[in-house]
Structure formats: structure tokens, C-alpha cells
mmCIF file of C-alpha atoms in Angstrom:
data_model
loop_
_atom_site.group_PDB
_atom_site.id
_atom_site.type_symbol
_atom_site.label_atom_id
_atom_site.label_comp_id
_atom_site.label_asym_id
_atom_site.label_seq_id
_atom_site.Cartn_x
_atom_site.Cartn_y
_atom_site.Cartn_z
ATOM 1 C CA PRO A 26 119.610 66.402 107.377
ATOM 2 C CA VAL A 27 120.024 64.508 104.145
ATOM 3 C CA PRO A 28 120.630 66.718 101.118
ATOM 4 C CA LEU A 29 117.471 66.922 99.060
ATOM 5 C CA GLY A 30 119.399 66.242 95.888
ATOM 6 C CA ALA A 31 120.572 62.897 97.233
ATOM 7 C CA LEU A 32 117.031 61.679 97.732
ATOM 8 C CA SER A 33 115.399 59.554 95.193
ATOM 9 C CA MET A 34 111.837 60.311 94.220
ATOM 10 C CA ARG A 35 110.706 57.222 96.144
ATOM 11 C CA ARG A 36 112.438 58.363 99.370
ATOM 12 C CA LEU A 37 111.197 61.942 98.914
ATOM 13 C CA SER A 38 107.627 60.775 98.719
ATOM 14 C CA GLY A 39 108.191 58.757 101.899
ATOM 15 C CA TYR A 40 109.587 61.782 103.805
ATOM 16 C CA LEU A 41 106.669 63.947 102.699
ATOM 17 C CA GLY A 42 104.102 61.306 103.694
ATOM 18 C CA LEU A 43 102.927 60.837 100.126
ATOM 19 C CA ALA A 44 102.010 57.589 98.411
ATOM 20 C CA GLU A 45 104.789 56.112 96.423
ATOM 21 C CA LEU A 46 104.831 57.333 92.865
ATOM 22 C CA GLU A 47 104.227 54.517 90.434
ATOM 23 C CA PRO A 48 106.049 54.581 87.158
ATOM 24 C CA GLU A 49 103.828 55.783 84.347
ATOM 25 C CA SER A 50 102.689 52.902 82.207
ATOM 26 C CA LYS A 51 103.262 53.262 78.549
ATOM 27 C CA SER A 52 100.436 51.879 76.374
ATOM 28 C CA PRO A 53 101.286 50.805 72.869
ATOM 29 C CA PRO A 54 100.207 53.235 70.136
ATOM 30 C CA ALA A 55 96.832 52.617 68.528
ATOM 31 C CA PRO A 56 97.066 50.793 65.232
ATOM 32 C CA LEU A 57 96.562 52.918 62.135
ATOM 33 C CA VAL A 58 94.038 50.442 60.712
ATOM 34 C CA ALA A 59 91.146 49.349 62.912
ATOM 35 C CA ALA A 60 90.805 45.658 63.529
ATOM 36 C CA PRO A 61 87.883 44.061 61.660
ATOM 37 C CA ALA A 62 84.654 43.746 63.594
ATOM 38 C CA PRO A 63 83.939 40.258 64.860
ATOM 39 C CA ALA A 64 81.594 38.233 62.725
ATOM 40 C CA ALA A 65 77.969 38.110 63.836
ATOM 41 C CA ALA A 66 77.179 35.032 65.827
ATOM 42 C CA ALA A 67 74.764 32.509 64.428
ATOM 43 C CA GLY A 68 71.190 33.403 65.300
ATOM 44 C CA ALA A 69 72.030 37.072 65.943
ATOM 45 C CA PRO A 70 69.260 39.586 65.158
ATOM 46 C CA ASP A 71 69.155 41.021 61.642
ATOM 47 C CA PHE A 72 69.495 44.804 61.627
ATOM 48 C CA SER A 73 69.483 45.178 57.830
ATOM 49 C CA LEU A 74 67.043 47.686 56.346
ATOM 50 C CA VAL A 75 65.859 45.371 53.563
ATOM 51 C CA SER A 76 64.714 41.780 53.874
ATOM 52 C CA ASP A 77 66.042 39.099 51.540
ATOM 53 C CA PRO A 78 63.885 38.026 48.553
ATOM 54 C CA ALA A 79 62.329 35.054 50.370
ATOM 55 C CA GLY A 80 61.519 37.227 53.375
ATOM 56 C CA GLY A 81 60.008 39.834 51.072
ATOM 57 C CA TYR A 82 57.709 37.234 49.543
ATOM 58 C CA ALA A 83 56.717 36.066 53.014
ATOM 59 C CA ALA A 84 55.841 39.645 53.964
ATOM 60 C CA ALA A 85 53.754 40.052 50.800
ATOM 61 C CA VAL A 86 51.834 36.836 51.473
ATOM 62 C CA GLY A 87 51.268 37.895 55.077
ATOM 63 C CA ALA A 88 49.918 41.267 53.960
ATOM 64 C CA GLY A 89 47.664 39.603 51.389
ATOM 65 C CA SER A 90 46.339 37.138 53.962
ATOM 66 C CA LYS A 91 45.489 39.951 56.367
ATOM 67 C CA LYS A 92 43.673 41.845 53.638
ATOM 68 C CA ALA A 93 41.741 38.721 52.679
ATOM 69 C CA GLN A 94 40.506 38.246 56.252
ATOM 70 C CA ALA A 95 39.085 41.793 56.475
ATOM 71 C CA SER A 96 35.338 42.288 56.113
ATOM 72 C CA ALA A 97 33.869 43.789 52.941
ATOM 73 C CA GLY A 98 32.731 46.848 54.887
ATOM 74 C CA LYS A 99 36.189 47.534 56.277
ATOM 75 C CA VAL A 100 37.835 47.051 52.883
ATOM 76 C CA PHE A 101 35.255 49.346 51.272
ATOM 77 C CA GLY A 102 35.850 52.089 53.853
ATOM 78 C CA LEU A 103 39.630 51.872 53.552
ATOM 79 C CA GLY A 104 39.160 51.710 49.782
ATOM 80 C CA ILE A 105 37.487 55.127 49.859
ATOM 81 C CA LEU A 106 40.576 56.482 51.610
ATOM 82 C CA ALA A 107 42.882 54.875 49.045
ATOM 83 C CA GLY A 108 40.846 56.444 46.236
ATOM 84 C CA THR A 109 41.293 59.894 47.754
ATOM 85 C CA HIS A 110 45.018 59.305 48.306
ATOM 86 C CA ILE A 111 45.615 58.347 44.684
ATOM 87 C CA GLY A 112 43.336 61.208 43.690
ATOM 88 C CA PHE A 113 45.485 63.673 45.619
ATOM 89 C CA GLY A 114 48.541 62.333 43.798
ATOM 90 C CA ALA A 115 46.871 62.707 40.395
ATOM 91 C CA TYR A 116 45.619 66.160 41.413
ATOM 92 C CA LEU A 117 49.172 67.276 42.119
ATOM 93 C CA ALA A 118 50.416 65.774 38.849
ATOM 94 C CA VAL A 119 47.775 67.685 36.874
ATOM 95 C CA ALA A 120 48.438 70.925 38.785
ATOM 96 C CA ILE A 121 52.217 70.781 38.175
ATOM 97 C CA GLY A 122 53.352 68.382 35.485
ATOM 98 C CA ALA A 123 50.386 68.891 33.163
ATOM 99 C CA ALA A 124 50.566 72.668 33.518
ATOM 100 C CA CYS A 125 53.911 73.111 31.722
ATOM 101 C CA PRO A 126 52.993 73.828 28.059
ATOM 102 C CA GLY A 127 56.256 75.634 27.387
ATOM 103 C CA LEU A 128 58.320 72.775 28.789
ATOM 104 C CA HIS A 129 56.212 70.261 26.858
ATOM 105 C CA ALA A 130 56.967 72.086 23.615
ATOM 106 C CA SER A 131 60.695 72.564 24.237
ATOM 107 C CA ASN A 132 61.580 69.396 26.182
ATOM 108 C CA PRO A 133 58.759 66.801 26.189
ATOM 109 C CA GLY A 134 60.890 64.166 27.895
ATOM 110 C CA LEU A 135 61.597 66.409 30.866
ATOM 111 C CA GLN A 136 57.927 67.409 31.052
ATOM 112 C CA LYS A 137 56.942 63.737 31.284
ATOM 113 C CA MET A 138 59.467 63.234 34.074
ATOM 114 C CA VAL A 139 58.042 66.190 35.992
ATOM 115 C CA PHE A 140 54.529 64.838 35.465
ATOM 116 C CA GLY A 141 55.592 61.447 36.856
ATOM 117 C CA ALA A 142 57.810 62.595 39.715
ATOM 118 C CA PHE A 143 55.349 64.960 41.392
ATOM 119 C CA GLY A 144 52.061 63.398 42.347
ATOM 120 C CA LEU A 145 51.201 59.736 42.198
ATOM 121 C CA PRO A 146 54.278 58.486 44.104
ATOM 122 C CA PHE A 147 53.175 60.388 47.198
ATOM 123 C CA GLY A 148 49.629 59.028 46.774
ATOM 124 C CA LEU A 149 50.810 55.409 46.933
ATOM 125 C CA PHE A 150 53.212 56.302 49.742
ATOM 126 C CA MET A 151 50.288 57.527 51.867
ATOM 127 C CA ILE A 152 48.471 54.252 51.179
ATOM 128 C CA SER A 153 51.522 52.184 52.098
ATOM 129 C CA MET A 154 51.991 54.009 55.403
ATOM 130 C CA THR A 155 48.322 54.067 56.469
ATOM 131 C CA GLY A 156 47.018 50.634 55.447
ATOM 132 C CA ALA A 157 44.359 51.879 53.023
ATOM 133 C CA GLU A 158 43.007 49.371 50.481
ATOM 134 C CA LEU A 159 44.105 49.942 46.874
ATOM 135 C CA TYR A 160 42.648 47.632 44.227
ATOM 136 C CA THR A 161 45.716 47.577 42.002
ATOM 137 C CA GLY A 162 48.116 46.533 44.778
ATOM 138 C CA ASN A 163 45.621 44.080 46.251
ATOM 139 C CA ALA A 164 45.332 42.423 42.825
ATOM 140 C CA ALA A 165 48.807 40.966 43.479
ATOM 141 C CA LEU A 166 48.942 40.582 47.271
ATOM 142 C CA VAL A 167 45.609 38.844 47.889
ATOM 143 C CA PRO A 168 46.035 36.288 45.056
ATOM 144 C CA MET A 169 49.514 35.566 46.466
ATOM 145 C CA ALA A 170 47.870 34.592 49.747
ATOM 146 C CA TRP A 171 45.434 32.363 47.820
ATOM 147 C CA LEU A 172 48.296 30.676 45.947
ATOM 148 C CA GLU A 173 49.900 29.821 49.303
ATOM 149 C CA GLY A 174 46.668 28.526 50.850
ATOM 150 C CA LYS A 175 46.325 31.556 53.141
ATOM 151 C CA ALA A 176 43.051 32.814 51.595
ATOM 152 C CA THR A 177 40.027 31.399 49.801
ATOM 153 C CA ALA A 178 38.853 32.293 46.311
ATOM 154 C CA ALA A 179 35.732 33.898 47.805
ATOM 155 C CA GLN A 180 37.900 36.124 50.016
ATOM 156 C CA VAL A 181 39.932 37.210 46.988
ATOM 157 C CA VAL A 182 36.787 38.195 45.077
ATOM 158 C CA ARG A 183 35.341 39.967 48.124
ATOM 159 C CA ASN A 184 38.467 42.017 48.741
ATOM 160 C CA LEU A 185 39.003 43.022 45.124
ATOM 161 C CA GLY A 186 35.347 43.914 44.589
ATOM 162 C CA ALA A 187 35.068 45.974 47.767
ATOM 163 C CA SER A 188 38.365 47.786 47.228
ATOM 164 C CA TRP A 189 37.492 48.628 43.590
ATOM 165 C CA ALA A 190 34.114 50.071 44.599
ATOM 166 C CA GLY A 191 35.629 52.038 47.489
ATOM 167 C CA ASN A 192 38.410 53.402 45.278
ATOM 168 C CA LEU A 193 35.838 54.585 42.721
ATOM 169 C CA LEU A 194 33.698 56.384 45.291
ATOM 170 C CA GLY A 195 36.664 58.065 46.978
ATOM 171 C CA SER A 196 38.095 59.200 43.639
ATOM 172 C CA ILE A 197 34.809 60.715 42.438
ATOM 173 C CA LEU A 198 34.289 62.496 45.756
ATOM 174 C CA LEU A 199 37.741 64.071 45.581
ATOM 175 C CA ALA A 200 37.230 65.061 41.923
ATOM 176 C CA ALA A 201 34.038 66.875 42.947
ATOM 177 C CA LEU A 202 35.859 68.668 45.793
ATOM 178 C CA VAL A 203 38.734 69.705 43.519
ATOM 179 C CA THR A 204 36.262 71.043 40.949
ATOM 180 C CA ALA A 205 34.413 73.010 43.637
ATOM 181 C CA GLY A 206 37.718 74.368 44.937
ATOM 182 C CA GLY A 207 38.589 75.837 41.533
ATOM 183 C CA THR A 208 42.359 75.557 41.969
ATOM 184 C CA LEU A 209 42.821 74.241 38.422
ATOM 185 C CA GLY A 210 41.182 77.253 36.784
ATOM 186 C CA GLU A 211 39.615 76.212 33.487
ATOM 187 C CA ALA A 212 41.171 72.763 33.928
ATOM 188 C CA ALA A 213 42.187 72.525 30.293
ATOM 189 C CA ALA A 214 44.768 69.854 31.108
ATOM 190 C CA ALA A 215 42.155 67.734 32.927
ATOM 191 C CA GLN A 216 39.793 68.002 29.955
ATOM 192 C CA LYS A 217 42.529 66.955 27.531
ATOM 193 C CA ILE A 218 43.564 63.994 29.679
ATOM 194 C CA ALA A 219 39.980 62.705 30.052
ATOM 195 C CA PHE A 220 39.261 62.998 26.343
ATOM 196 C CA GLY A 221 42.489 61.243 25.373
ATOM 197 C CA LYS A 222 41.974 58.339 27.753
ATOM 198 C CA THR A 223 38.476 57.578 26.409
ATOM 199 C CA HIS A 224 39.457 57.662 22.718
ATOM 200 C CA GLU A 225 42.296 55.135 22.535
ATOM 201 C CA PRO A 226 42.017 51.724 20.780
ATOM 202 C CA LEU A 227 41.002 48.935 23.155
ATOM 203 C CA LEU A 228 44.163 46.873 22.610
ATOM 204 C CA VAL A 229 46.356 49.887 23.327
ATOM 205 C CA VAL A 230 44.485 50.535 26.581
ATOM 206 C CA LEU A 231 44.764 46.890 27.661
ATOM 207 C CA VAL A 232 48.503 46.643 27.008
ATOM 208 C CA ARG A 233 49.214 49.942 28.766
ATOM 209 C CA ALA A 234 47.184 48.723 31.741
ATOM 210 C CA VAL A 235 49.132 45.449 31.969
ATOM 211 C CA LEU A 236 52.461 47.286 31.907
ATOM 212 C CA CYS A 237 51.247 49.881 34.397
ATOM 213 C CA ASN A 238 50.178 47.540 37.152
ATOM 214 C CA TRP A 239 53.253 45.399 36.676
ATOM 215 C CA LEU A 240 55.204 48.437 37.874
ATOM 216 C CA VAL A 241 52.660 49.450 40.527
ATOM 217 C CA CYS A 242 52.683 45.964 42.069
ATOM 218 C CA MET A 243 56.478 45.921 42.004
ATOM 219 C CA ALA A 244 56.394 49.173 43.983
ATOM 220 C CA THR A 245 53.978 47.630 46.491
ATOM 221 C CA TYR A 246 55.999 44.399 46.676
ATOM 222 C CA MET A 247 59.376 46.106 47.143
ATOM 223 C CA SER A 248 57.974 48.493 49.768
ATOM 224 C CA LEU A 249 57.132 45.417 51.862
ATOM 225 C CA GLN A 250 60.773 44.319 51.667
ATOM 226 C CA ALA A 251 61.927 47.664 53.094
ATOM 227 C CA LYS A 252 61.975 47.917 56.891
ATOM 228 C CA ASP A 253 62.252 51.702 57.226
ATOM 229 C CA THR A 254 60.258 54.682 55.964
ATOM 230 C CA THR A 255 62.965 55.958 53.619
ATOM 231 C CA GLY A 256 63.358 52.562 52.002
ATOM 232 C CA LYS A 257 59.615 52.285 51.450
ATOM 233 C CA PHE A 258 59.526 55.725 49.836
ATOM 234 C CA VAL A 259 62.355 54.931 47.418
ATOM 235 C CA ALA A 260 60.824 51.559 46.533
ATOM 236 C CA ILE A 261 57.553 53.315 45.693
ATOM 237 C CA TRP A 262 58.877 56.436 43.995
ATOM 238 C CA LEU A 263 60.973 54.786 41.287
ATOM 239 C CA PRO A 264 58.358 52.466 39.672
ATOM 240 C CA ILE A 265 55.424 54.856 40.153
ATOM 241 C CA SER A 266 57.161 57.870 38.636
ATOM 242 C CA ALA A 267 58.220 55.592 35.776
ATOM 243 C CA PHE A 268 54.713 54.383 34.899
ATOM 244 C CA VAL A 269 53.307 57.926 34.929
ATOM 245 C CA ALA A 270 56.129 59.302 32.785
ATOM 246 C CA LEU A 271 55.657 56.410 30.348
ATOM 247 C CA GLY A 272 51.967 57.242 29.878
ATOM 248 C CA LEU A 273 50.564 53.923 31.154
ATOM 249 C CA GLU A 274 47.023 53.276 32.412
ATOM 250 C CA HIS A 275 46.164 52.946 36.110
ATOM 251 C CA THR A 276 42.515 52.289 36.850
ATOM 252 C CA VAL A 277 42.358 54.064 40.225
ATOM 253 C CA ALA A 278 44.204 57.151 38.969
ATOM 254 C CA ASN A 279 41.751 57.198 36.060
ATOM 255 C CA MET A 280 38.856 56.969 38.527
ATOM 256 C CA PHE A 281 39.915 60.480 39.552
ATOM 257 C CA LEU A 282 41.198 61.900 36.251
ATOM 258 C CA LEU A 283 38.154 60.959 34.148
ATOM 259 C CA PRO A 284 35.508 62.396 36.532
ATOM 260 C CA LEU A 285 37.693 65.487 36.999
ATOM 261 C CA GLY A 286 37.739 66.079 33.255
ATOM 262 C CA ILE A 287 34.005 65.370 32.843
ATOM 263 C CA LEU A 288 33.051 67.675 35.708
ATOM 264 C CA ASN A 289 35.136 70.418 34.087
ATOM 265 C CA GLY A 290 33.617 70.121 30.617
ATOM 266 C CA ALA A 291 35.641 67.419 28.821
ATOM 267 C CA ASP A 292 34.113 66.220 25.550
ATOM 268 C CA THR A 293 33.417 62.696 26.824
ATOM 269 C CA SER A 294 30.724 60.935 28.854
ATOM 270 C CA TRP A 295 30.415 58.803 31.971
ATOM 271 C CA THR A 296 29.540 55.804 29.789
ATOM 272 C CA GLU A 297 32.638 56.278 27.647
ATOM 273 C CA ALA A 298 34.738 56.643 30.781
ATOM 274 C CA LEU A 299 33.464 53.327 32.127
ATOM 275 C CA VAL A 300 33.312 51.247 28.938
ATOM 276 C CA HIS A 301 36.279 52.625 27.013
ATOM 277 C CA ASN A 302 38.658 53.018 29.927
ATOM 278 C CA LEU A 303 37.873 51.948 33.477
ATOM 279 C CA LEU A 304 36.659 48.398 32.741
ATOM 280 C CA PRO A 305 39.385 47.437 30.208
ATOM 281 C CA VAL A 306 42.060 49.118 32.349
ATOM 282 C CA THR A 307 40.855 47.163 35.387
ATOM 283 C CA LEU A 308 41.153 43.944 33.388
ATOM 284 C CA GLY A 309 44.644 44.831 32.182
ATOM 285 C CA ASN A 310 45.772 45.941 35.649
ATOM 286 C CA THR A 311 44.594 42.616 37.090
ATOM 287 C CA ALA A 312 46.482 40.677 34.423
ATOM 288 C CA GLY A 313 49.632 42.709 35.086
ATOM 289 C CA ALA A 314 49.414 42.012 38.820
ATOM 290 C CA LEU A 315 49.022 38.269 38.314
ATOM 291 C CA LEU A 316 51.396 37.692 35.400
ATOM 292 C CA GLY A 317 54.061 40.210 36.377
ATOM 293 C CA VAL A 318 54.239 39.750 40.157
ATOM 294 C CA ALA A 319 52.015 37.183 41.916
ATOM 295 C CA LEU A 320 52.710 34.113 39.764
ATOM 296 C CA PRO A 321 56.446 34.731 39.071
ATOM 297 C CA PHE A 322 57.327 35.285 42.737
ATOM 298 C CA SER A 323 55.225 32.337 43.861
ATOM 299 C CA PHE A 324 57.220 30.309 41.347
ATOM 300 C CA GLY A 325 60.465 31.641 42.785
ATOM 301 C CA PHE A 326 59.674 31.399 46.484
ATOM 302 C CA GLY A 327 56.358 29.663 47.039
ATOM 303 C CA ALA A 328 53.769 27.073 46.133
ATOM 304 C CA VAL A 329 53.801 27.464 42.340
ATOM 305 C CA GLY A 330 57.519 26.700 42.208
ATOM 306 C CA LYS A 331 57.104 23.692 44.491
ATOM 307 C CA LYS A 332 54.333 22.249 42.348
ATOM 308 C CA LEU A 333 56.192 22.748 39.082
ATOM 309 C CA LEU A 334 59.704 21.877 40.230
ATOM 310 C CA GLY A 335 58.947 19.284 42.905
ATOM 311 C CA SER A 336 61.932 18.499 45.126
ATOM 312 C CA ALA A 337 64.070 21.039 43.255
ATOM 313 C CA ALA A 338 61.842 23.851 44.419
ATOM 314 C CA PRO A 339 63.205 26.579 46.729
ATOM 315 C CA PRO A 340 62.210 26.569 50.425
ATOM 316 C CA LEU A 341 58.499 26.766 51.103
ATOM 317 C CA ILE A 342 56.960 30.041 52.104
ATOM 318 C CA SER A 343 56.477 28.763 55.647
ATOM 319 C CA ASP A 344 60.238 28.442 56.059
ATOM 320 C CA ALA A 345 60.842 31.941 54.738
ATOM 321 C CA ALA A 346 58.076 33.327 56.898
ATOM 322 C CA ARG A 347 59.548 31.760 60.029
ATOM 323 C CA SER A 348 62.975 33.203 59.251
ATOM 324 C CA PHE A 349 61.558 36.639 58.472
ATOM 325 C CA ALA A 350 59.411 36.715 61.612
ATOM 326 C CA SER A 351 62.293 35.452 63.780
ATOM 327 C CA SER A 352 64.644 38.225 62.638
ATOM 328 C CA HIS A 353 62.040 40.906 63.296
ATOM 329 C CA THR A 354 61.172 39.480 66.716
ATOM 330 C CA SER A 355 64.835 39.357 67.738
ATOM 331 C CA SER A 356 65.405 42.910 66.536
ATOM 332 C CA ALA A 357 62.388 44.187 68.440
ATOM 333 C CA ARG A 358 63.476 42.368 71.604
ATOM 334 C CA ASP A 359 67.011 43.739 71.402
ATOM 335 C CA ASN A 360 65.770 47.263 70.729
ATOM 336 C CA ALA A 361 63.495 47.059 73.769
ATOM 337 C CA GLY A 362 66.419 45.883 75.885
ATOM 338 C CA ASN A 363 68.584 48.746 74.684
ATOM 339 C CA GLN A 364 65.877 51.263 75.513
ATOM 340 C CA ALA A 365 65.513 49.813 79.025
ATOM 341 C CA THR A 366 69.283 50.037 79.530
ATOM 342 C CA ASP A 367 69.263 53.678 78.445
ATOM 343 C CA LEU A 368 66.545 54.454 80.989
ATOM 344 C CA VAL A 369 68.621 52.903 83.777
#
């Protein structure tokens, strides 16, 4: 017999009928710094959570065109829902932010922030997520579609008229329900708000309304750029909480606040509410939507800029729309493929 110590490992494995032992491969240590990810290939799907400015304008025009095509009855019905949604937001603001007399006396700035942060942002968020028809947002989106040739003037008038009427009815209905529910007690804050809004100079009301809907339409516009729920909420919350804290005038919020105050004994009338507030605020809100959002962004990314700047104009909305739609289609297709792979 051969001494075991004289056997190599290779011979030992042969005697024992085992497979030959292969030498252990030594892999190089992992680098301390990860290599950069390869650049995305041209035409790859866009997984960003926010569209670029041109894509955002395309989305706004698309939304406005869809709203313009809807029948007056459908817009009116969805307008009632939007009125209740904004009403719920104003209801919460009155119940919390307007019910802090001690905070108002000691720190009025913080009280205004509380009044703005809790309430109306969640009202507009519900509208954004459900497709309800809000006059103040439509006052920018539907005219955008008209500027780009995606809607007629008659469709613009029809949509704005039906949404305004629906918003008013929904707001009054919710104000009546809130009054019957009695959750505001004596509703002293609601009375004070209604009286104050109907006893301001006309010019003051108009200017506050212009500034208000400038911010509201920016919230609506930016929420269309966001591709996820969180992004939409942030885009809405910042401008809406700002306009409320600043004390600006929003016609649909006032459609709830004024009836709420009147139904609870405010020293004002339905006529004063309409003539001294709702009608001038509607006019100012419309001007803010057109001058602050619809016309400037059409100049930057659409037909107004092309007409004024000629060949120096940025790409037409059709180009932006095609790019925006292509990225979303590719993303959806890839997501569907990934889900199918996971199932396998």
C-alpha cells in the first residue's frame, strides 16, 4: 500500500472514487465604488414622476379639450360634486382654522397658516382625483384648449356656465346640510366671514379674486404635470394653502361660505352675497385664470407663442403632446410586461 501521506489530493480523490477536486477560483474583490449605471438608450420609456414643462402644457390642453367635449348635463352634475368637495374643504377650514380665537390674538400669522393648511387643499385634491368639474380650474384649462384649436368658443361658454351653476347648487346644498348638522354650534366664525366678504370695496374684491385664481389654476396646472398621487397632492397643497392664508377670494369657496353664514344668521343678504361678492369674484377669478395661466403658458409652449414669435416660437403643442403620450405609452407597456414576467 502507498502511504497516505505520499498521496496528492488529486490521487487521493482517484483512489476514493471521487471527482477530481478543482482548485477554488478566486474572484477579484468588489470595487468600493459602484460603477455608474449605463445611460438610458434613446427612445427608452420615461419613468420620471413629473413631466417636463411642454408635456405639462400638453396634458393641460388635453384635459381642457376633454372637458369641452362633455355635455352640459354631465358638466352640471360633476359641477355639483365639485361644489360639495370645495364646500367640505371650507367647512373644515371654518371648523378648525377659524375656531382659534386665542391663537388669532397671540399669533395671527400662525392662525392664518392653520386656516389655509387644513381644509381647501383637500377639497381640490378630491376634485383632481375624481374628475369633478370646478369652474375656477376650468377657467384656465378649457380656454387653453380653445387657444390650441381643440375646442370651440361655444364649448368654452357651455362648460364654464354649466360648471358654475353646478358648483353653486352643490355648495348651497352642503351649506344647508352643515347647518342642519349643527357641528359649528352658533357658527360665529361663519357669520363673521360672510359679513366681511359682502362689505369689501369692489376693487379690493376684484384684485383678490384675480390673485386667488392665479394660484388655484397653478395648482390645477402643476397637478397635471405630476404622474403620481403624492406629487399631485403636493402640487395642490402649496398654492391652495397659500391663497387661503393670504385672504384671497375664491368664488366656489364663497358659494359655500356665504350661504353658510346667511343660514346661520349673518347680517347680510342673498342679494348682497351675489352682487357684492360672487359675481365680481367670478369675474376676477376668470381674469386670473386667463392672464396668469392660460395665455402665458400658451405663449411659452403653444399657439400664442407661435403667432407672436413666428419661426422663433417653441415647438408646437402637437409635438409636445406626441412626446408626452409616447413616454406614457412606453411606460405602461413596460409595466405590463414586468407584471406578466412576475406572474410567470
